[in-house]
Amino acid sequence: MDLRYDTFYIGGAWVRPDSGRTITPVDASTEEPLGEVPEGTGADIDRAVAAARTAFDDPSGWAGWEPARRAGAMERLADAIDLRADGFVARVSAQNGMPVAVARQLEAGYPSAILRYYAGLARELSVAETRPGLLGGPIEVRRAPVGVVAAIVPWNFPQALTMFKLAPALAAGCTVVVKPSPETVLDAYLLAEAVAEAGLPPGVVNIVPGGRAAGAHLVAHPSVDKVAFTGSTAAGRAIGEVCGRLLRPVTLELGGKSAAIVLDDADLDLAKIGEGLFGATLLNNGQTCFLGTRVLAPRHRYAEVVDAFTAFAGSLPVGDASDPATRIGPMATRLQRERVESYIAKGLGDGARLTTGGGRPAGLDRGWFVEPTVFADVDNTSVVAQEEIFGPVLSVIAYDDVDDAVRLANDSDFGLGGTVWTSDPERGAAVARRVQTGTIGVNRYIPDPAAPFGGIKSSGLGRELGPEGLASYQQTQTIYL
Ligand code: NAD
């Protein structure tokens, strides 16, 4: 792959960059360069925000269109994205190491499904309602689009996480500046091509890849009305502080360290639960924010749970992300592998017992691979149990009874995802309700577009997806008639 671009998609046109600075995305499986794109500067961000502002403020423009008309344009965009499915799969998987089998589902089919879901919500959207006032006279309550949205996304699910923001923003009538992460820029150009083909009005969607400085410039830009961010907790805190000072609405989807609670009646037959377990604990090489990387096991079945997870992690084929048989690809970057390896060393230093993995897989000398790794005898207060590793590393922690399991699950700075594994789904749901977390699954975990997704505590603020995700791109205006 050698893909070269020399423009940004701003204001419905392909625009030359302000500077000669470039980004070289790299193949995580081979360490080979994949092409080159311009790196956005503050001046490029200024132009993108100005285009989004002009598009939003046009009285006959996107924000003023009937929602059903916006829905039609969103469905054309979904079609244009689907036409490029193979390209999205190949580009995302090469850049961040996501196995193609995962990318096919989550970076090709899923984003356009989210877009179609929000197009459907836009068709049903009631932008104004009149209700009787308590103190006399009718009252009109309008739901207006919040304005120009800054969407800042990370590299782990670049298209899905862009669409978590773009789809509800478009449905609400907002205009958007997307800033992709420097690691995953090539898929962003496919999205820009799809936007151009779908014929969205100029300035409704603008895309400027860039690094932290470009992101910070966008967050603080005076013409931005709302910030939607997914990424690390550290960056989220910095962005939240800026938005707090500016009194600017912000949603923050940040890190996690979720619990996978194995109840004493759980069926550990991997033939039955293996797929669900994969999606809930090791999806995308462990580089997924909602994963249950703290496995809580009943003490009297502890050895059995450790054996099951050891067999499960040890059985997953590790290899080049472009191979359809690969279940675990490389880490997205060299730095990410260094981080994961330093956590494995820390776990060993703290006395955890390695039951599988822990090193680099044999025969894979190129690419940033780490073996799927399981630690047993982990204390919930240790670093590997408390900090987000963002790699294929699971820690198995023993509990005494269900109260103890819930206590351990909640003894975390984070609260994003989680799962409960049981033969009794009602019992599982009762335990799930006691876990302090934004989302949790019983015997499965899939962020469904129809329901709100997001975290509590250090996992973030606000919700994406579902009607709740749309509401965060609207502001109400009350008119006492
Ligand atoms: P990151 O926070 O460094 O970067 C994410 C994005 O924000 C990038 O586009 C980056 O350029 C930009 N950015 C960084 N600092 C910024 C700042 N101060 N102002 C504005 N923009 C800034 O994270 P990453 O390394 O790209 O992604 C991995 C992290 O993201 C993990 O910790 C993971 O848990 C988290 N994550 C969370 C979710 C979720 O939904 N909760 C989803 C995916 C990833």
mmCIF file of C-alpha atoms in Angstrom, residues 102 105-106 110 157 161 164 253-261 273-284 288-293 415-421 432 435-449 451-456 459 463-465:
data_model
loop_
_atom_site.group_PDB
_atom_site.id
_atom_site.type_symbol
_atom_site.label_atom_id
_atom_site.label_comp_id
_atom_site.label_asym_id
_atom_site.label_seq_id
_atom_site.Cartn_x
_atom_site.Cartn_y
_atom_site.Cartn_z
ATOM 1 C CA VAL A 102 -12.596 -7.766 13.201
ATOM 2 C CA GLN A 105 -17.412 -6.171 11.210
ATOM 3 C CA LEU A 106 -16.516 -3.119 13.241
ATOM 4 C CA TYR A 110 -20.842 -1.091 11.921
ATOM 5 C CA PHE A 157 -11.525 2.058 16.098
ATOM 6 C CA LEU A 161 -15.584 6.119 16.887
ATOM 7 C CA PHE A 164 -20.334 7.588 17.188
ATOM 8 C CA GLU A 253 -15.200 8.615 26.191
ATOM 9 C CA LEU A 254 -12.019 7.587 27.984
ATOM 10 C CA GLY A 255 -10.186 4.549 29.288
ATOM 11 C CA GLY A 256 -11.414 1.516 31.175
ATOM 12 C CA LYS A 257 -10.402 -1.433 33.342
ATOM 13 C CA SER A 258 -13.622 -3.367 33.395
ATOM 14 C CA ALA A 259 -14.448 -6.562 35.273
ATOM 15 C CA ALA A 260 -15.477 -9.850 33.705
ATOM 16 C CA ILE A 261 -17.279 -11.482 36.644
ATOM 17 C CA ILE A 273 -18.658 -19.039 25.090
ATOM 18 C CA GLY A 274 -15.361 -18.518 23.237
ATOM 19 C CA GLU A 275 -16.684 -16.000 20.682
ATOM 20 C CA GLY A 276 -18.480 -13.926 23.308
ATOM 21 C CA LEU A 277 -15.473 -14.067 25.581
ATOM 22 C CA PHE A 278 -13.206 -12.875 22.773
ATOM 23 C CA GLY A 279 -15.402 -9.830 22.068
ATOM 24 C CA ALA A 280 -15.593 -8.999 25.765
ATOM 25 C CA THR A 281 -11.964 -9.464 26.803
ATOM 26 C CA LEU A 282 -9.441 -9.424 23.922
ATOM 27 C CA LEU A 283 -11.121 -7.757 20.935
ATOM 28 C CA ASN A 284 -8.798 -5.748 18.678
ATOM 29 C CA THR A 288 -10.433 -1.630 23.138
ATOM 30 C CA CYS A 289 -11.592 0.626 25.947
ATOM 31 C CA PHE A 290 -14.535 -1.436 27.236
ATOM 32 C CA LEU A 291 -12.786 -4.817 27.632
ATOM 33 C CA GLY A 292 -13.160 -6.850 30.819
ATOM 34 C CA THR A 293 -9.465 -7.295 31.500
ATOM 35 C CA GLY A 415 -16.386 2.383 35.043
ATOM 36 C CA LEU A 416 -16.936 1.851 31.341
ATOM 37 C CA GLY A 417 -17.814 -1.773 30.462
ATOM 38 C CA GLY A 418 -17.960 -5.194 32.062
ATOM 39 C CA THR A 419 -19.591 -8.593 31.818
ATOM 40 C CA VAL A 420 -21.160 -11.243 34.038
ATOM 41 C CA TRP A 421 -20.794 -14.923 33.011
ATOM 42 C CA ALA A 432 -24.782 -6.486 36.647
ATOM 43 C CA VAL A 435 -21.667 -2.904 39.207
ATOM 44 C CA GLN A 436 -20.751 0.793 39.003
ATOM 45 C CA THR A 437 -20.278 1.131 35.257
ATOM 46 C CA GLY A 438 -21.834 2.865 32.266
ATOM 47 C CA THR A 439 -22.410 -0.374 30.313
ATOM 48 C CA ILE A 440 -22.297 -4.088 31.153
ATOM 49 C CA GLY A 441 -23.310 -7.339 29.459
ATOM 50 C CA VAL A 442 -24.556 -10.741 30.592
ATOM 51 C CA ASN A 443 -22.722 -13.524 28.718
ATOM 52 C CA ARG A 444 -21.929 -11.082 25.886
ATOM 53 C CA TYR A 445 -20.796 -7.507 25.299
ATOM 54 C CA ILE A 446 -21.595 -5.556 22.152
ATOM 55 C CA PRO A 447 -22.026 -1.762 22.102
ATOM 56 C CA ASP A 448 -25.397 -1.683 20.380
ATOM 57 C CA PRO A 449 -26.098 1.526 18.423
ATOM 58 C CA ALA A 451 -28.458 2.135 23.501
ATOM 59 C CA PRO A 452 -26.290 4.733 25.268
ATOM 60 C CA PHE A 453 -22.571 3.928 25.568
ATOM 61 C CA GLY A 454 -20.104 5.651 27.863
ATOM 62 C CA GLY A 455 -18.509 5.591 31.260
ATOM 63 C CA ILE A 456 -18.510 6.922 34.794
ATOM 64 C CA SER A 459 -13.982 6.584 32.060
ATOM 65 C CA ARG A 463 -23.066 9.186 26.481
ATOM 66 C CA GLU A 464 -22.810 8.321 22.805
ATOM 67 C CA LEU A 465 -25.175 6.124 20.743
#
